[in-house]
């Protein structure tokens, strides 16, 4: 276990049960995400932005299996941009995913490979089918924690690179107290 400890601290990953893993993302892990660098720099890099607890009943990469995760995204803003997840395409880009809202208010931001961006409102009970080839990211647009669940194929994988480099083609900002894609 000691051998793995440094790696766990680095990646923010902890094993919290048999086949259950919790990832913690802090502001310092989200440097590429937000537009307003001045507002970002004055924030505490240790502030927790979100946790994801996931269950992996089969090995990552296994064809035909499913994973499930629950994301707890804190409320807050960096400048006029809401706290949000990193966002990703799947490594096997044609793999789909379900998201569903559990508590709080959010926006699911979606982008296809042609970089068209659109968004769906998330609320307790909302259900979202994310087809293959669509990058996905969630913003918390409310004043309380946003909890949503996800289920994805065990051979989907996460590709963060494209979004880290190029971002989404539109940003979700608070304009006159309301979320707007800009
Ligand atoms: O598998 C998913 O799409 C989700 O469980 C996300 O990984 C989770 O919401 C966190 O977002 P991200 O992986 O983009 O940081
Ligand atoms: Ni995904």
JSON list of C-alpha atoms and ligand atoms in Angstrom, two decimals:
[
{"chain": "A", "resi": 1, "resn": "UNK", "atom": "CA", "xyz": [0.00, 0.00, 0.00]},
{"chain": "A", "resi": 2, "resn": "UNK", "atom": "CA", "xyz": [2.86, 2.38, 0.80]},
{"chain": "A", "resi": 3, "resn": "UNK", "atom": "CA", "xyz": [4.16, 2.02, -2.75]},
{"chain": "A", "resi": 4, "resn": "UNK", "atom": "CA", "xyz": [0.88, 3.32, -4.11]},
{"chain": "A", "resi": 5, "resn": "UNK", "atom": "CA", "xyz": [0.48, 6.21, -1.68]},
{"chain": "A", "resi": 6, "resn": "UNK", "atom": "CA", "xyz": [2.47, 8.86, -3.63]},
{"chain": "A", "resi": 7, "resn": "UNK", "atom": "CA", "xyz": [0.54, 8.03, -6.79]},
{"chain": "A", "resi": 8, "resn": "UNK", "atom": "CA", "xyz": [-2.80, 8.33, -4.99]},
{"chain": "A", "resi": 9, "resn": "UNK", "atom": "CA", "xyz": [-1.91, 11.74, -3.59]},
{"chain": "A", "resi": 10, "resn": "UNK", "atom": "CA", "xyz": [-0.78, 12.95, -7.00]},
{"chain": "A", "resi": 11, "resn": "UNK", "atom": "CA", "xyz": [-3.84, 11.87, -8.95]},
{"chain": "A", "resi": 12, "resn": "UNK", "atom": "CA", "xyz": [-6.40, 12.61, -6.25]},
{"chain": "A", "resi": 13, "resn": "UNK", "atom": "CA", "xyz": [-7.55, 8.96, -6.46]},
{"chain": "A", "resi": 14, "resn": "UNK", "atom": "CA", "xyz": [-8.43, 6.88, -3.41]},
{"chain": "A", "resi": 15, "resn": "UNK", "atom": "CA", "xyz": [-9.75, 3.34, -3.18]},
{"chain": "A", "resi": 16, "resn": "UNK", "atom": "CA", "xyz": [-12.76, 3.61, -0.88]},
{"chain": "A", "resi": 17, "resn": "UNK", "atom": "CA", "xyz": [-14.13, 0.08, -1.22]},
{"chain": "A", "resi": 18, "resn": "UNK", "atom": "CA", "xyz": [-13.84, -3.04, -3.30]},
{"chain": "A", "resi": 19, "resn": "UNK", "atom": "CA", "xyz": [-13.81, -1.79, -6.92]},
{"chain": "A", "resi": 20, "resn": "UNK", "atom": "CA", "xyz": [-14.86, 1.66, -5.72]},
{"chain": "A", "resi": 21, "resn": "UNK", "atom": "CA", "xyz": [-12.65, 4.64, -6.32]},
{"chain": "A", "resi": 22, "resn": "UNK", "atom": "CA", "xyz": [-13.02, 8.29, -5.39]},
{"chain": "A", "resi": 23, "resn": "UNK", "atom": "CA", "xyz": [-11.36, 11.06, -7.39]},
{"chain": "A", "resi": 24, "resn": "UNK", "atom": "CA", "xyz": [-11.07, 14.53, -5.85]},
{"chain": "A", "resi": 25, "resn": "UNK", "atom": "CA", "xyz": [-10.49, 17.49, -8.14]},
{"chain": "A", "resi": 26, "resn": "UNK", "atom": "CA", "xyz": [-9.27, 20.70, -6.53]},
{"chain": "A", "resi": 27, "resn": "UNK", "atom": "CA", "xyz": [-9.07, 24.15, -8.09]},
{"chain": "A", "resi": 28, "resn": "UNK", "atom": "CA", "xyz": [-5.35, 23.59, -8.67]},
{"chain": "A", "resi": 29, "resn": "UNK", "atom": "CA", "xyz": [-6.23, 20.64, -10.97]},
{"chain": "A", "resi": 30, "resn": "UNK", "atom": "CA", "xyz": [-8.50, 22.87, -13.10]},
{"chain": "A", "resi": 31, "resn": "UNK", "atom": "CA", "xyz": [-6.00, 25.43, -14.34]},
{"chain": "A", "resi": 32, "resn": "UNK", "atom": "CA", "xyz": [-6.94, 24.89, -18.03]},
{"chain": "A", "resi": 33, "resn": "UNK", "atom": "CA", "xyz": [-10.66, 25.01, -17.42]},
{"chain": "A", "resi": 34, "resn": "UNK", "atom": "CA", "xyz": [-11.53, 28.62, -16.61]},
{"chain": "A", "resi": 35, "resn": "UNK", "atom": "CA", "xyz": [-11.12, 31.69, -18.80]},
{"chain": "A", "resi": 36, "resn": "UNK", "atom": "CA", "xyz": [-10.57, 34.37, -16.15]},
{"chain": "A", "resi": 37, "resn": "UNK", "atom": "CA", "xyz": [-6.94, 33.71, -15.10]},
{"chain": "A", "resi": 38, "resn": "UNK", "atom": "CA", "xyz": [-6.81, 36.70, -12.71]},
{"chain": "A", "resi": 39, "resn": "UNK", "atom": "CA", "xyz": [-9.88, 35.44, -10.81]},
{"chain": "A", "resi": 40, "resn": "UNK", "atom": "CA", "xyz": [-8.43, 31.92, -10.85]},
{"chain": "A", "resi": 41, "resn": "UNK", "atom": "CA", "xyz": [-5.05, 32.96, -9.40]},
{"chain": "A", "resi": 42, "resn": "UNK", "atom": "CA", "xyz": [-6.59, 34.48, -6.24]},
{"chain": "A", "resi": 43, "resn": "UNK", "atom": "CA", "xyz": [-8.51, 31.27, -5.44]},
{"chain": "A", "resi": 44, "resn": "UNK", "atom": "CA", "xyz": [-7.23, 28.63, -3.02]},
{"chain": "A", "resi": 45, "resn": "UNK", "atom": "CA", "xyz": [-5.73, 25.85, -5.19]},
{"chain": "A", "resi": 46, "resn": "UNK", "atom": "CA", "xyz": [-6.68, 23.34, -2.47]},
{"chain": "A", "resi": 47, "resn": "UNK", "atom": "CA", "xyz": [-10.37, 24.19, -2.62]},
{"chain": "A", "resi": 48, "resn": "UNK", "atom": "CA", "xyz": [-12.31, 21.07, -3.63]},
{"chain": "A", "resi": 49, "resn": "UNK", "atom": "CA", "xyz": [-14.29, 21.61, -6.84]},
{"chain": "A", "resi": 50, "resn": "UNK", "atom": "CA", "xyz": [-15.73, 18.09, -7.17]},
{"chain": "A", "resi": 51, "resn": "UNK", "atom": "CA", "xyz": [-15.55, 14.45, -6.16]},
{"chain": "A", "resi": 52, "resn": "UNK", "atom": "CA", "xyz": [-16.39, 11.48, -8.37]},
{"chain": "A", "resi": 53, "resn": "UNK", "atom": "CA", "xyz": [-17.08, 8.12, -6.70]},
{"chain": "A", "resi": 54, "resn": "UNK", "atom": "CA", "xyz": [-17.10, 5.33, -9.26]},
{"chain": "A", "resi": 55, "resn": "UNK", "atom": "CA", "xyz": [-17.67, 1.61, -9.24]},
{"chain": "A", "resi": 56, "resn": "UNK", "atom": "CA", "xyz": [-15.63, -0.57, -11.59]},
{"chain": "A", "resi": 57, "resn": "UNK", "atom": "CA", "xyz": [-17.18, -4.07, -11.53]},
{"chain": "A", "resi": 58, "resn": "UNK", "atom": "CA", "xyz": [-14.86, -5.15, -14.37]},
{"chain": "A", "resi": 59, "resn": "UNK", "atom": "CA", "xyz": [-11.38, -4.09, -15.42]},
{"chain": "A", "resi": 60, "resn": "UNK", "atom": "CA", "xyz": [-11.09, -0.78, -17.32]},
{"chain": "A", "resi": 61, "resn": "UNK", "atom": "CA", "xyz": [-11.09, -1.54, -21.03]},
{"chain": "A", "resi": 62, "resn": "UNK", "atom": "CA", "xyz": [-13.25, -4.68, -20.83]},
{"chain": "A", "resi": 63, "resn": "UNK", "atom": "CA", "xyz": [-15.69, -4.75, -23.76]},
{"chain": "A", "resi": 64, "resn": "UNK", "atom": "CA", "xyz": [-19.36, -5.17, -22.84]},
{"chain": "A", "resi": 65, "resn": "UNK", "atom": "CA", "xyz": [-19.26, -4.02, -19.20]},
{"chain": "A", "resi": 66, "resn": "UNK", "atom": "CA", "xyz": [-20.61, -0.87, -17.57]},
{"chain": "A", "resi": 67, "resn": "UNK", "atom": "CA", "xyz": [-19.23, 1.54, -15.01]},
{"chain": "A", "resi": 68, "resn": "UNK", "atom": "CA", "xyz": [-21.16, 3.93, -12.85]},
{"chain": "A", "resi": 69, "resn": "UNK", "atom": "CA", "xyz": [-20.11, 7.07, -11.03]},
{"chain": "A", "resi": 70, "resn": "UNK", "atom": "CA", "xyz": [-21.58, 9.82, -8.92]},
{"chain": "A", "resi": 71, "resn": "UNK", "atom": "CA", "xyz": [-20.21, 13.35, -9.20]},
{"chain": "A", "resi": 72, "resn": "UNK", "atom": "CA", "xyz": [-20.58, 15.93, -6.41]},
{"chain": "A", "resi": 73, "resn": "UNK", "atom": "CA", "xyz": [-19.87, 19.35, -7.91]},
{"chain": "A", "resi": 74, "resn": "UNK", "atom": "CA", "xyz": [-19.56, 22.31, -5.53]},
{"chain": "A", "resi": 75, "resn": "UNK", "atom": "CA", "xyz": [-21.32, 25.63, -6.18]},
{"chain": "A", "resi": 76, "resn": "UNK", "atom": "CA", "xyz": [-19.16, 28.61, -7.05]},
{"chain": "A", "resi": 77, "resn": "UNK", "atom": "CA", "xyz": [-17.74, 30.74, -9.83]},
{"chain": "A", "resi": 78, "resn": "UNK", "atom": "CA", "xyz": [-14.39, 31.80, -11.23]},
{"chain": "A", "resi": 79, "resn": "UNK", "atom": "CA", "xyz": [-15.14, 35.31, -12.48]},
{"chain": "A", "resi": 80, "resn": "UNK", "atom": "CA", "xyz": [-18.52, 34.87, -14.20]},
{"chain": "A", "resi": 81, "resn": "UNK", "atom": "CA", "xyz": [-17.97, 31.18, -15.07]},
{"chain": "A", "resi": 82, "resn": "UNK", "atom": "CA", "xyz": [-19.59, 28.50, -12.94]},
{"chain": "A", "resi": 83, "resn": "UNK", "atom": "CA", "xyz": [-17.60, 25.70, -11.31]},
{"chain": "A", "resi": 84, "resn": "UNK", "atom": "CA", "xyz": [-17.51, 22.84, -13.81]},
{"chain": "A", "resi": 85, "resn": "UNK", "atom": "CA", "xyz": [-15.95, 19.50, -14.57]},
{"chain": "A", "resi": 86, "resn": "UNK", "atom": "CA", "xyz": [-12.89, 19.20, -16.82]},
{"chain": "A", "resi": 87, "resn": "UNK", "atom": "CA", "xyz": [-14.91, 17.67, -19.64]},
{"chain": "A", "resi": 88, "resn": "UNK", "atom": "CA", "xyz": [-13.79, 15.00, -22.07]},
{"chain": "A", "resi": 89, "resn": "UNK", "atom": "CA", "xyz": [-14.41, 12.94, -25.17]},
{"chain": "A", "resi": 90, "resn": "UNK", "atom": "CA", "xyz": [-14.23, 9.18, -24.68]},
{"chain": "A", "resi": 91, "resn": "UNK", "atom": "CA", "xyz": [-10.95, 7.54, -25.74]},
{"chain": "A", "resi": 92, "resn": "UNK", "atom": "CA", "xyz": [-13.03, 5.17, -27.85]},
{"chain": "A", "resi": 93, "resn": "UNK", "atom": "CA", "xyz": [-14.82, 8.15, -29.25]},
{"chain": "A", "resi": 94, "resn": "UNK", "atom": "CA", "xyz": [-17.98, 6.35, -30.41]},
{"chain": "A", "resi": 95, "resn": "UNK", "atom": "CA", "xyz": [-18.91, 5.21, -26.87]},
{"chain": "A", "resi": 96, "resn": "UNK", "atom": "CA", "xyz": [-22.08, 6.76, -25.39]},
{"chain": "A", "resi": 97, "resn": "UNK", "atom": "CA", "xyz": [-23.03, 7.57, -21.78]},
{"chain": "A", "resi": 98, "resn": "UNK", "atom": "CA", "xyz": [-26.05, 8.33, -19.61]},
{"chain": "A", "resi": 99, "resn": "UNK", "atom": "CA", "xyz": [-26.02, 11.20, -17.09]},
{"chain": "A", "resi": 100, "resn": "UNK", "atom": "CA", "xyz": [-28.89, 11.87, -14.71]},
{"chain": "A", "resi": 101, "resn": "UNK", "atom": "CA", "xyz": [-29.54, 14.65, -12.23]},
{"chain": "A", "resi": 102, "resn": "UNK", "atom": "CA", "xyz": [-29.87, 13.73, -8.55]},
{"chain": "A", "resi": 103, "resn": "UNK", "atom": "CA", "xyz": [-29.82, 17.02, -6.62]},
{"chain": "A", "resi": 104, "resn": "UNK", "atom": "CA", "xyz": [-29.18, 20.67, -7.38]},
{"chain": "A", "resi": 105, "resn": "UNK", "atom": "CA", "xyz": [-29.21, 22.63, -10.63]},
{"chain": "A", "resi": 106, "resn": "UNK", "atom": "CA", "xyz": [-26.77, 22.22, -13.47]},
{"chain": "A", "resi": 107, "resn": "UNK", "atom": "CA", "xyz": [-26.14, 22.51, -17.16]},
{"chain": "A", "resi": 108, "resn": "UNK", "atom": "CA", "xyz": [-24.73, 19.68, -19.22]},
{"chain": "A", "resi": 109, "resn": "UNK", "atom": "CA", "xyz": [-22.56, 21.25, -21.91]},
{"chain": "A", "resi": 110, "resn": "UNK", "atom": "CA", "xyz": [-22.10, 19.16, -25.04]},
{"chain": "A", "resi": 111, "resn": "UNK", "atom": "CA", "xyz": [-19.87, 19.55, -28.10]},
{"chain": "A", "resi": 112, "resn": "UNK", "atom": "CA", "xyz": [-19.56, 17.44, -31.25]},
{"chain": "A", "resi": 113, "resn": "UNK", "atom": "CA", "xyz": [-16.36, 16.93, -33.23]},
{"chain": "A", "resi": 114, "resn": "UNK", "atom": "CA", "xyz": [-17.34, 19.82, -35.55]},
{"chain": "A", "resi": 115, "resn": "UNK", "atom": "CA", "xyz": [-17.21, 21.95, -32.34]},
{"chain": "A", "resi": 116, "resn": "UNK", "atom": "CA", "xyz": [-20.94, 22.81, -32.27]},
{"chain": "A", "resi": 117, "resn": "UNK", "atom": "CA", "xyz": [-21.87, 23.41, -28.62]},
{"chain": "A", "resi": 118, "resn": "UNK", "atom": "CA", "xyz": [-25.25, 23.13, -26.91]},
{"chain": "A", "resi": 119, "resn": "UNK", "atom": "CA", "xyz": [-26.49, 22.55, -23.36]},
{"chain": "A", "resi": 120, "resn": "UNK", "atom": "CA", "xyz": [-29.20, 20.69, -21.42]},
{"chain": "A", "resi": 121, "resn": "UNK", "atom": "CA", "xyz": [-30.60, 21.73, -18.06]},
{"chain": "A", "resi": 122, "resn": "UNK", "atom": "CA", "xyz": [-29.90, 19.24, -15.24]},
{"chain": "A", "resi": 123, "resn": "UNK", "atom": "CA", "xyz": [-32.22, 18.93, -12.25]},
{"chain": "A", "resi": 124, "resn": "UNK", "atom": "CA", "xyz": [-33.28, 16.13, -9.89]},
{"chain": "A", "resi": 125, "resn": "UNK", "atom": "CA", "xyz": [-34.62, 13.38, -12.15]},
{"chain": "A", "resi": 126, "resn": "UNK", "atom": "CA", "xyz": [-33.36, 14.80, -15.47]},
{"chain": "A", "resi": 127, "resn": "UNK", "atom": "CA", "xyz": [-32.00, 12.14, -17.82]},
{"chain": "A", "resi": 128, "resn": "UNK", "atom": "CA", "xyz": [-29.38, 12.80, -20.51]},
{"chain": "A", "resi": 129, "resn": "UNK", "atom": "CA", "xyz": [-28.25, 10.46, -23.26]},
{"chain": "A", "resi": 130, "resn": "UNK", "atom": "CA", "xyz": [-24.83, 11.50, -24.52]},
{"chain": "A", "resi": 131, "resn": "UNK", "atom": "CA", "xyz": [-24.24, 9.83, -27.90]},
{"chain": "A", "resi": 132, "resn": "UNK", "atom": "CA", "xyz": [-20.77, 8.74, -29.01]},
{"chain": "A", "resi": 133, "resn": "UNK", "atom": "CA", "xyz": [-18.54, 11.46, -30.43]},
{"chain": "A", "resi": 134, "resn": "UNK", "atom": "CA", "xyz": [-19.84, 14.15, -28.08]},
{"chain": "A", "resi": 135, "resn": "UNK", "atom": "CA", "xyz": [-17.62, 15.85, -25.50]},
{"chain": "A", "resi": 136, "resn": "UNK", "atom": "CA", "xyz": [-19.37, 16.47, -22.18]},
{"chain": "A", "resi": 137, "resn": "UNK", "atom": "CA", "xyz": [-18.87, 18.77, -19.21]},
{"chain": "A", "resi": 138, "resn": "UNK", "atom": "CA", "xyz": [-21.18, 19.85, -16.37]},
{"chain": "A", "resi": 139, "resn": "UNK", "atom": "CA", "xyz": [-21.50, 23.26, -14.69]},
{"chain": "A", "resi": 140, "resn": "UNK", "atom": "CA", "xyz": [-23.17, 23.86, -11.32]},
{"chain": "A", "resi": 141, "resn": "UNK", "atom": "CA", "xyz": [-25.48, 26.85, -11.93]},
{"chain": "A", "resi": 142, "resn": "UNK", "atom": "CA", "xyz": [-27.17, 26.74, -8.51]},
{"chain": "A", "resi": 143, "resn": "UNK", "atom": "CA", "xyz": [-26.23, 27.79, -4.98]},
{"chain": "A", "resi": 144, "resn": "UNK", "atom": "CA", "xyz": [-26.01, 24.26, -3.56]},
{"chain": "A", "resi": 145, "resn": "UNK", "atom": "CA", "xyz": [-24.11, 21.10, -4.36]},
{"chain": "A", "resi": 146, "resn": "UNK", "atom": "CA", "xyz": [-24.94, 19.52, -7.73]},
{"chain": "A", "resi": 147, "resn": "UNK", "atom": "CA", "xyz": [-25.08, 15.73, -7.62]},
{"chain": "A", "resi": 148, "resn": "UNK", "atom": "CA", "xyz": [-25.42, 13.72, -10.80]},
{"chain": "A", "resi": 149, "resn": "UNK", "atom": "CA", "xyz": [-24.84, 10.10, -11.72]},
{"chain": "A", "resi": 150, "resn": "UNK", "atom": "CA", "xyz": [-23.36, 8.63, -14.88]},
{"chain": "A", "resi": 151, "resn": "UNK", "atom": "CA", "xyz": [-23.07, 5.23, -16.51]},
{"chain": "A", "resi": 152, "resn": "UNK", "atom": "CA", "xyz": [-20.64, 4.51, -19.33]},
{"chain": "A", "resi": 153, "resn": "UNK", "atom": "CA", "xyz": [-19.21, 1.47, -21.13]},
{"chain": "A", "resi": 154, "resn": "UNK", "atom": "CA", "xyz": [-16.17, -0.13, -19.48]},
{"chain": "A", "resi": 155, "resn": "UNK", "atom": "CA", "xyz": [-14.21, 0.26, -22.73]},
{"chain": "A", "resi": 156, "resn": "UNK", "atom": "CA", "xyz": [-15.02, 3.98, -23.22]},
{"chain": "A", "resi": 157, "resn": "UNK", "atom": "CA", "xyz": [-12.01, 5.54, -21.48]},
{"chain": "A", "resi": 158, "resn": "UNK", "atom": "CA", "xyz": [-11.53, 9.26, -20.84]},
{"chain": "A", "resi": 159, "resn": "UNK", "atom": "CA", "xyz": [-9.69, 11.51, -23.30]},
{"chain": "A", "resi": 160, "resn": "UNK", "atom": "CA", "xyz": [-9.02, 14.84, -21.57]},
{"chain": "A", "resi": 161, "resn": "UNK", "atom": "CA", "xyz": [-6.32, 16.05, -23.98]},
{"chain": "A", "resi": 162, "resn": "UNK", "atom": "CA", "xyz": [-8.43, 17.68, -26.69]},
{"chain": "A", "resi": 163, "resn": "UNK", "atom": "CA", "xyz": [-10.52, 19.67, -24.20]},
{"chain": "A", "resi": 164, "resn": "UNK", "atom": "CA", "xyz": [-7.47, 20.63, -22.12]},
{"chain": "A", "resi": 165, "resn": "UNK", "atom": "CA", "xyz": [-5.81, 22.03, -25.27]},
{"chain": "A", "resi": 166, "resn": "UNK", "atom": "CA", "xyz": [-8.74, 23.49, -27.19]},
{"chain": "A", "resi": 167, "resn": "UNK", "atom": "CA", "xyz": [-11.54, 23.84, -24.65]},
{"chain": "A", "resi": 168, "resn": "UNK", "atom": "CA", "xyz": [-15.19, 23.98, -25.67]},
{"chain": "A", "resi": 169, "resn": "UNK", "atom": "CA", "xyz": [-16.11, 26.38, -28.48]},
{"chain": "A", "resi": 170, "resn": "UNK", "atom": "CA", "xyz": [-18.53, 28.23, -26.16]},
{"chain": "A", "resi": 171, "resn": "UNK", "atom": "CA", "xyz": [-18.41, 29.04, -22.44]},
{"chain": "A", "resi": 172, "resn": "UNK", "atom": "CA", "xyz": [-21.27, 28.99, -19.97]},
{"chain": "A", "resi": 173, "resn": "UNK", "atom": "CA", "xyz": [-21.30, 32.29, -18.08]},
{"chain": "A", "resi": 174, "resn": "UNK", "atom": "CA", "xyz": [-23.60, 34.06, -15.68]},
{"chain": "A", "resi": 175, "resn": "UNK", "atom": "CA", "xyz": [-25.15, 37.00, -17.52]},
{"chain": "A", "resi": 176, "resn": "UNK", "atom": "CA", "xyz": [-27.68, 39.14, -15.58]},
{"chain": "A", "resi": 177, "resn": "UNK", "atom": "CA", "xyz": [-28.00, 36.35, -13.03]},
{"chain": "A", "resi": 178, "resn": "UNK", "atom": "CA", "xyz": [-28.71, 33.63, -15.61]},
{"chain": "A", "resi": 179, "resn": "UNK", "atom": "CA", "xyz": [-26.56, 31.00, -17.34]},
{"chain": "A", "resi": 180, "resn": "UNK", "atom": "CA", "xyz": [-25.82, 31.77, -20.98]},
{"chain": "A", "resi": 181, "resn": "UNK", "atom": "CA", "xyz": [-23.63, 30.03, -23.58]},
{"chain": "A", "resi": 182, "resn": "UNK", "atom": "CA", "xyz": [-21.25, 32.58, -25.09]},
{"chain": "B", "resi": 1, "resn": "LIG", "atom": "O1", "xyz": [-17.65, 9.38, -16.81]},
{"chain": "B", "resi": 1, "resn": "LIG", "atom": "C1", "xyz": [-18.07, 10.55, -16.81]},
{"chain": "B", "resi": 1, "resn": "LIG", "atom": "O2", "xyz": [-18.31, 11.17, -17.85]},
{"chain": "B", "resi": 1, "resn": "LIG", "atom": "C2", "xyz": [-18.27, 11.24, -15.47]},
{"chain": "B", "resi": 1, "resn": "LIG", "atom": "O3", "xyz": [-18.26, 10.32, -14.42]},
{"chain": "B", "resi": 1, "resn": "LIG", "atom": "C3", "xyz": [-17.13, 12.27, -15.31]},
{"chain": "B", "resi": 1, "resn": "LIG", "atom": "O4", "xyz": [-15.90, 11.60, -15.36]},
{"chain": "B", "resi": 1, "resn": "LIG", "atom": "C4", "xyz": [-17.26, 13.10, -14.04]},
{"chain": "B", "resi": 1, "resn": "LIG", "atom": "O5", "xyz": [-18.47, 13.79, -14.02]},
{"chain": "B", "resi": 1, "resn": "LIG", "atom": "C5", "xyz": [-16.14, 14.13, -13.89]},
{"chain": "B", "resi": 1, "resn": "LIG", "atom": "O6", "xyz": [-15.95, 14.85, -15.07]},
{"chain": "B", "resi": 1, "resn": "LIG", "atom": "P1", "xyz": [-14.53, 14.85, -15.78]},
{"chain": "B", "resi": 1, "resn": "LIG", "atom": "O7", "xyz": [-14.13, 13.40, -15.92]},
{"chain": "B", "resi": 1, "resn": "LIG", "atom": "O8", "xyz": [-14.76, 15.49, -17.11]},
{"chain": "B", "resi": 1, "resn": "LIG", "atom": "O9", "xyz": [-13.59, 15.58, -14.90]},
{"chain": "B", "resi": 2, "resn": "LIG", "atom": "NI1", "xyz": [-17.83, 10.50, -20.08]}
]
